[in-house]
Amino acid sequence: MSAPLTRRRLLGSLAAGGGGLLLAGCDKIDASPSVQRILGLAEPINLHAQRLVSDRAALAPEFSASEMSPFFRTNGTSSPGTPDYTQLVASNFSDWKLAVDGLVATPLSLSLDAIRQLPRRTQITRHDCVEGWSAIGQWTGLPLGMLLKQARLRPSARYIVFHCADLFNGTPYYESIDLIDAFHPQTILAWGMNGHPLDVGHGAPLRLRVERQLGYKQAKYVMRIEAVASLAGINGGKGGTWEDAIGYQWYAGV
Ligand SMILES: Nc1nc2c(c(=O)[nH]1)N[C@H]1C(S)=C(S)[C@@H](COP(=O)(O)O)O[C@H]1N2
Ligand SMILES: [Mo]
């Protein structure tokens, strides 16, 4: 996926059956009449597909420190309030561990200190909530792709699910993204915000920043990261709390 998607590679992929668009590795185009016909028919679709693919890889805009919002509101849960979470806050998250499991060869269990010692990325981005507000904030955290490389995803893994500490109608808040967003360079597990440790209102100790998507995808209070082949078996099956509850789009691109 790191190689640029040229028109030739895209056509090669379509000629090879069309299913492997993002995994196209073959440049050879079969010149048989049926393939020629497919290529001809596919022409307008190619432009669309190419635009979609390059959009997914593009970076979200980043801002300068002077553009940061003086106030960044909290939304949704502003404190999980469960006995377990209250206990974690009381010990300043020294007992907290992030679990990484599911379809990985090396399940992980990492303390907050351990995560802070891993490579970090800092970015100033705009958060857009569907409820009609935006704010620009600075986030510091571990690139999710690095963590997933350490955990060694199994080939069957297709989605990354984030299980949170807060409950929505009795079920833990959750969200999910695909592997394109999981390995996007701006997708981080943030433990810092605006130069401070992430506070409870904004998702302490760790929250997802997936900068190409809307606010409700930015899971706060992340406790467990699970790699899965399908979202079908998880809660309502639509890949996230708001997706299940009121039909928000699973892919909430901005
Ligand atoms: N665990 C959890 N994550 C969540 C939510 C929530 O209620 N619980 N709300 C979402 C919504 S709708 C938005 S807009 C953002 C708000 O993040 P903020 O509180 O840092 O502004 O978090 C998202 N992630
Ligand atoms: Mo939101």
Short mmCIF file of C-alpha atoms and ligand atoms in Angstrom, two decimals:
data_model
loop_
_atom_site.label_atom_id
_atom_site.label_comp_id
_atom_site.label_asym_id
_atom_site.label_seq_id
_atom_site.Cartn_x
_atom_site.Cartn_y
_atom_site.Cartn_z
CA MET A 1 0.00 0.00 0.00
CA SER A 2 2.98 2.28 0.34
CA ALA A 3 3.69 2.17 -3.41
CA PRO A 4 1.78 4.89 -5.26
CA LEU A 5 -1.35 3.64 -6.92
CA THR A 6 -0.67 4.32 -10.57
CA ARG A 7 -3.33 3.87 -13.20
CA ARG A 8 -1.32 0.93 -14.54
CA ARG A 9 -1.29 -0.87 -11.20
CA LEU A 10 -4.99 -0.23 -10.78
CA LEU A 11 -5.75 -1.65 -14.21
CA GLY A 12 -3.49 -4.60 -13.47
CA SER A 13 -5.47 -5.26 -10.36
CA LEU A 14 -8.78 -5.09 -12.17
CA ALA A 15 -7.46 -7.42 -14.86
CA ALA A 16 -6.45 -9.87 -12.15
CA GLY A 17 -10.01 -10.06 -10.92
CA GLY A 18 -10.70 -6.66 -9.44
CA GLY A 19 -10.90 -7.77 -5.84
CA GLY A 20 -7.39 -6.84 -4.88
CA LEU A 21 -7.51 -3.12 -5.51
CA LEU A 22 -5.53 -2.06 -2.49
CA LEU A 23 -3.18 -4.99 -2.61
CA ALA A 24 -2.40 -4.72 -6.31
CA GLY A 25 1.09 -5.88 -6.97
CA CYS A 26 0.88 -7.03 -10.54
CA ASP A 27 1.64 -4.69 -13.42
CA LYS A 28 0.94 -7.14 -16.21
CA ILE A 29 -2.22 -6.53 -18.19
CA ASP A 30 -3.65 -9.47 -20.05
CA ALA A 31 -4.64 -8.35 -23.55
CA SER A 32 -7.43 -10.90 -24.12
CA PRO A 33 -10.67 -9.41 -25.52
CA SER A 34 -12.60 -9.97 -22.33
CA VAL A 35 -9.97 -8.19 -20.29
CA GLN A 36 -9.85 -5.37 -22.83
CA ARG A 37 -13.59 -5.03 -22.47
CA ILE A 38 -13.36 -4.96 -18.69
CA LEU A 39 -10.67 -2.31 -18.89
CA GLY A 40 -12.78 -0.22 -21.23
CA LEU A 41 -15.84 -0.49 -19.03
CA ALA A 42 -13.84 0.13 -15.93
CA GLU A 43 -12.42 3.44 -17.09
CA PRO A 44 -14.78 5.86 -15.26
CA ILE A 45 -14.75 3.64 -12.17
CA ASN A 46 -10.95 3.75 -12.13
CA LEU A 47 -10.89 7.51 -11.73
CA HIS A 48 -13.31 7.24 -8.86
CA ALA A 49 -11.41 4.41 -7.20
CA GLN A 50 -8.09 6.17 -7.61
CA ARG A 51 -9.46 9.32 -6.00
CA LEU A 52 -10.90 7.29 -3.12
CA VAL A 53 -7.63 5.51 -2.52
CA SER A 54 -5.45 8.60 -2.60
CA ASP A 55 -7.92 10.42 -0.33
CA ARG A 56 -7.62 7.71 2.29
CA ALA A 57 -3.84 8.10 2.43
CA ALA A 58 -3.80 11.90 2.52
CA LEU A 59 -2.90 13.74 5.70
CA ALA A 60 -5.47 15.75 7.64
CA PRO A 61 -4.59 19.46 7.86
CA GLU A 62 -2.27 20.37 10.70
CA PHE A 63 -2.25 23.78 12.38
CA SER A 64 0.19 26.01 14.22
CA ALA A 65 0.19 26.55 17.98
CA SER A 66 -1.32 30.02 17.52
CA GLU A 67 -4.39 28.46 15.89
CA MET A 68 -5.23 26.21 18.84
CA SER A 69 -8.68 26.73 20.34
CA PRO A 70 -8.54 28.48 23.72
CA PHE A 71 -11.26 26.09 24.91
CA PHE A 72 -11.73 22.49 23.79
CA ARG A 73 -15.04 21.22 25.12
CA THR A 74 -15.65 17.68 26.27
CA ASN A 75 -18.45 15.70 24.71
CA GLY A 76 -20.23 12.41 25.29
CA THR A 77 -18.86 10.83 28.44
CA SER A 78 -16.79 13.29 30.47
CA SER A 79 -16.04 10.73 33.18
CA PRO A 80 -16.85 6.99 33.00
CA GLY A 81 -17.84 6.91 36.68
CA THR A 82 -17.59 3.14 37.09
CA PRO A 83 -15.96 1.71 40.25
CA ASP A 84 -13.10 0.27 38.16
CA TYR A 85 -12.39 3.57 36.45
CA THR A 86 -12.68 5.56 39.67
CA GLN A 87 -10.05 3.24 41.16
CA LEU A 88 -7.75 3.82 38.18
CA VAL A 89 -8.04 7.60 38.58
CA ALA A 90 -7.33 7.31 42.32
CA SER A 91 -4.03 5.56 41.57
CA ASN A 92 -3.23 8.00 38.75
CA PHE A 93 -3.47 5.11 36.26
CA SER A 94 -0.43 3.33 37.74
CA ASP A 95 -2.49 0.08 37.79
CA TRP A 96 -3.86 0.59 34.29
CA LYS A 97 -2.74 -1.60 31.42
CA LEU A 98 -3.66 -1.44 27.77
CA ALA A 99 -4.52 -4.86 26.35
CA VAL A 100 -3.81 -5.61 22.70
CA ASP A 101 -5.31 -8.92 21.63
CA GLY A 102 -7.54 -10.71 19.14
CA LEU A 103 -5.95 -11.65 15.81
CA VAL A 104 -2.36 -10.90 16.82
CA ALA A 105 0.59 -13.25 17.13
CA THR A 106 1.93 -11.40 20.20
CA PRO A 107 -0.76 -10.16 22.61
CA LEU A 108 0.45 -7.17 24.61
CA SER A 109 -0.26 -5.68 28.00
CA LEU A 110 1.35 -2.26 28.40
CA SER A 111 1.46 0.22 31.27
CA LEU A 112 1.02 3.94 30.65
CA ASP A 113 4.68 4.54 31.44
CA ALA A 114 5.71 1.90 28.91
CA ILE A 115 3.51 3.51 26.26
CA ARG A 116 4.94 6.96 26.99
CA GLN A 117 8.42 5.60 26.42
CA LEU A 118 7.59 4.34 22.94
CA PRO A 119 7.95 6.62 19.91
CA ARG A 120 5.54 9.55 19.88
CA ARG A 121 3.99 11.90 17.36
CA THR A 122 2.63 15.36 18.14
CA GLN A 123 0.05 16.95 15.87
CA ILE A 124 -2.29 19.96 16.00
CA THR A 125 -5.54 19.05 14.28
CA ARG A 126 -9.17 20.03 14.08
CA HIS A 127 -11.80 17.86 15.75
CA ASP A 128 -15.22 17.99 14.07
CA CYS A 129 -18.25 16.73 15.99
CA VAL A 130 -21.47 15.95 14.11
CA GLU A 131 -23.34 17.86 16.80
CA GLY A 132 -22.04 21.03 15.19
CA TRP A 133 -18.86 22.13 16.92
CA SER A 134 -15.15 21.98 16.09
CA ALA A 135 -11.99 22.64 18.06
CA ILE A 136 -8.29 22.68 17.25
CA GLY A 137 -6.08 20.88 19.75
CA GLN A 138 -2.64 19.40 20.08
CA TRP A 139 -2.29 15.66 20.58
CA THR A 140 0.74 13.57 21.53
CA GLY A 141 0.81 9.83 21.44
CA LEU A 142 1.98 6.52 20.09
CA PRO A 143 1.38 5.86 16.39
CA LEU A 144 -1.10 2.99 16.36
CA GLY A 145 0.71 1.30 13.45
CA MET A 146 3.84 0.88 15.57
CA LEU A 147 1.87 -0.86 18.30
CA LEU A 148 0.18 -3.15 15.79
CA LYS A 149 3.54 -4.05 14.26
CA GLN A 150 4.79 -4.97 17.71
CA ALA A 151 1.70 -7.13 18.29
CA ARG A 152 2.12 -8.70 14.83
CA LEU A 153 -1.32 -8.75 13.22
CA ARG A 154 -2.39 -12.05 11.80
CA PRO A 155 -3.18 -12.01 8.05
CA SER A 156 -6.88 -12.51 8.79
CA ALA A 157 -7.09 -9.24 10.78
CA ARG A 158 -9.09 -6.57 8.94
CA TYR A 159 -10.38 -4.19 11.61
CA ILE A 160 -9.10 -2.71 14.85
CA VAL A 161 -11.66 -2.39 17.64
CA PHE A 162 -11.29 -0.02 20.60
CA HIS A 163 -13.04 -1.05 23.82
CA CYS A 164 -13.57 1.82 26.26
CA ALA A 165 -14.13 2.18 29.99
CA ASP A 166 -17.43 4.07 29.85
CA LEU A 167 -20.82 2.44 29.46
CA PHE A 168 -23.51 3.39 26.99
CA ASN A 169 -26.84 1.75 27.86
CA GLY A 170 -24.91 -0.74 29.97
CA THR A 171 -22.45 -1.72 27.20
CA PRO A 172 -18.88 -0.38 27.01
CA TYR A 173 -18.45 2.36 24.38
CA TYR A 174 -16.58 0.98 21.39
CA GLU A 175 -15.38 2.03 17.99
CA SER A 176 -13.52 0.46 15.09
CA ILE A 177 -11.41 1.41 12.08
CA ASP A 178 -9.95 -0.47 9.13
CA LEU A 179 -6.26 -1.13 8.55
CA ILE A 180 -5.85 1.84 6.20
CA ASP A 181 -6.70 4.21 9.02
CA ALA A 182 -4.94 2.06 11.62
CA PHE A 183 -1.63 2.49 9.79
CA HIS A 184 -2.23 6.10 8.73
CA PRO A 185 0.67 8.20 10.08
CA GLN A 186 -1.66 10.57 11.97
CA THR A 187 -3.55 7.79 13.73
CA ILE A 188 -2.23 7.83 17.28
CA LEU A 189 -3.11 6.65 20.76
CA ALA A 190 -2.90 9.99 22.54
CA TRP A 191 -1.78 10.27 26.17
CA GLY A 192 -1.06 14.01 25.94
CA MET A 193 -3.22 16.97 24.97
CA ASN A 194 -2.19 20.62 24.60
CA GLY A 195 1.13 19.86 26.29
CA HIS A 196 -0.40 18.18 29.38
CA PRO A 197 -1.20 14.60 30.31
CA LEU A 198 -4.61 13.71 28.84
CA ASP A 199 -7.26 14.61 31.42
CA VAL A 200 -10.32 12.60 32.41
CA GLY A 201 -12.72 14.77 30.42
CA HIS A 202 -10.85 14.13 27.19
CA GLY A 203 -10.35 10.39 27.70
CA ALA A 204 -7.55 9.64 30.18
CA PRO A 205 -5.37 7.72 30.19
CA LEU A 206 -5.46 7.01 26.44
CA ARG A 207 -7.68 7.96 23.52
CA LEU A 208 -7.69 7.37 19.82
CA ARG A 209 -7.01 10.19 17.36
CA VAL A 210 -7.96 9.09 13.86
CA GLU A 211 -7.64 12.45 12.19
CA ARG A 212 -9.36 11.72 8.90
CA GLN A 213 -12.65 10.98 10.64
CA LEU A 214 -15.33 12.72 12.70
CA GLY A 215 -15.49 13.18 16.47
CA TYR A 216 -17.46 10.11 17.45
CA LYS A 217 -14.70 7.85 16.03
CA GLN A 218 -12.15 9.37 18.48
CA ALA A 219 -12.61 6.73 21.19
CA LYS A 220 -11.77 7.97 24.70
CA TYR A 221 -10.87 5.82 27.76
CA VAL A 222 -9.37 3.04 25.60
CA MET A 223 -8.80 -0.08 27.68
CA ARG A 224 -8.42 -2.77 25.09
CA ILE A 225 -7.52 -2.94 21.41
CA GLU A 226 -8.73 -5.99 19.55
CA ALA A 227 -7.86 -7.07 16.01
CA VAL A 228 -10.76 -8.83 14.29
CA ALA A 229 -11.66 -10.29 10.90
CA SER A 230 -15.24 -9.01 11.00
CA LEU A 231 -17.32 -6.54 12.98
CA ALA A 232 -20.41 -8.71 12.72
CA GLY A 233 -20.10 -10.44 16.09
CA ILE A 234 -19.40 -7.32 18.15
CA ASN A 235 -22.34 -5.69 19.96
CA GLY A 236 -24.83 -4.47 17.33
CA GLY A 237 -22.47 -5.43 14.51
CA LYS A 238 -22.16 -1.97 12.97
CA GLY A 239 -18.69 -1.26 14.28
CA GLY A 240 -19.34 1.36 16.93
CA THR A 241 -21.60 2.62 19.68
CA TRP A 242 -23.23 5.42 17.65
CA GLU A 243 -23.33 3.29 14.52
CA ASP A 244 -25.31 0.67 16.46
CA ALA A 245 -27.45 3.13 18.41
CA ILE A 246 -28.61 5.63 15.82
CA GLY A 247 -27.14 4.59 12.49
CA TYR A 248 -24.18 6.96 12.23
CA GLN A 249 -21.92 6.04 9.32
CA TRP A 250 -19.15 3.59 10.18
CA TYR A 251 -16.75 5.42 7.86
CA ALA A 252 -17.01 9.05 8.96
CA GLY A 253 -14.44 10.66 6.69
CA VAL A 254 -13.67 14.36 6.89
N1 LIG B 1 -15.38 6.39 25.17
C1 LIG B 1 -15.99 7.42 24.57
N2 LIG B 1 -15.38 7.97 23.49
C2 LIG B 1 -15.97 9.01 22.86
C3 LIG B 1 -17.23 9.51 23.25
C4 LIG B 1 -17.86 8.90 24.37
O1 LIG B 1 -18.97 9.27 24.81
N3 LIG B 1 -17.20 7.85 25.00
N4 LIG B 1 -17.83 10.55 22.55
C5 LIG B 1 -17.33 10.80 21.19
C6 LIG B 1 -17.75 12.07 20.62
S1 LIG B 1 -19.30 12.18 19.95
C7 LIG B 1 -16.88 13.11 20.49
S2 LIG B 1 -17.30 14.54 19.66
C8 LIG B 1 -15.56 13.07 21.10
C9 LIG B 1 -15.41 14.19 22.11
O2 LIG B 1 -14.09 14.24 22.57
P1 LIG B 1 -13.72 15.31 23.67
O3 LIG B 1 -14.55 15.02 24.89
O4 LIG B 1 -12.26 15.18 23.89
O5 LIG B 1 -14.10 16.67 23.11
O6 LIG B 1 -15.26 11.85 21.75
C10 LIG B 1 -15.81 10.71 21.14
N5 LIG B 1 -15.32 9.54 21.81
MO MO B 2 -19.25 14.02 18.56
#
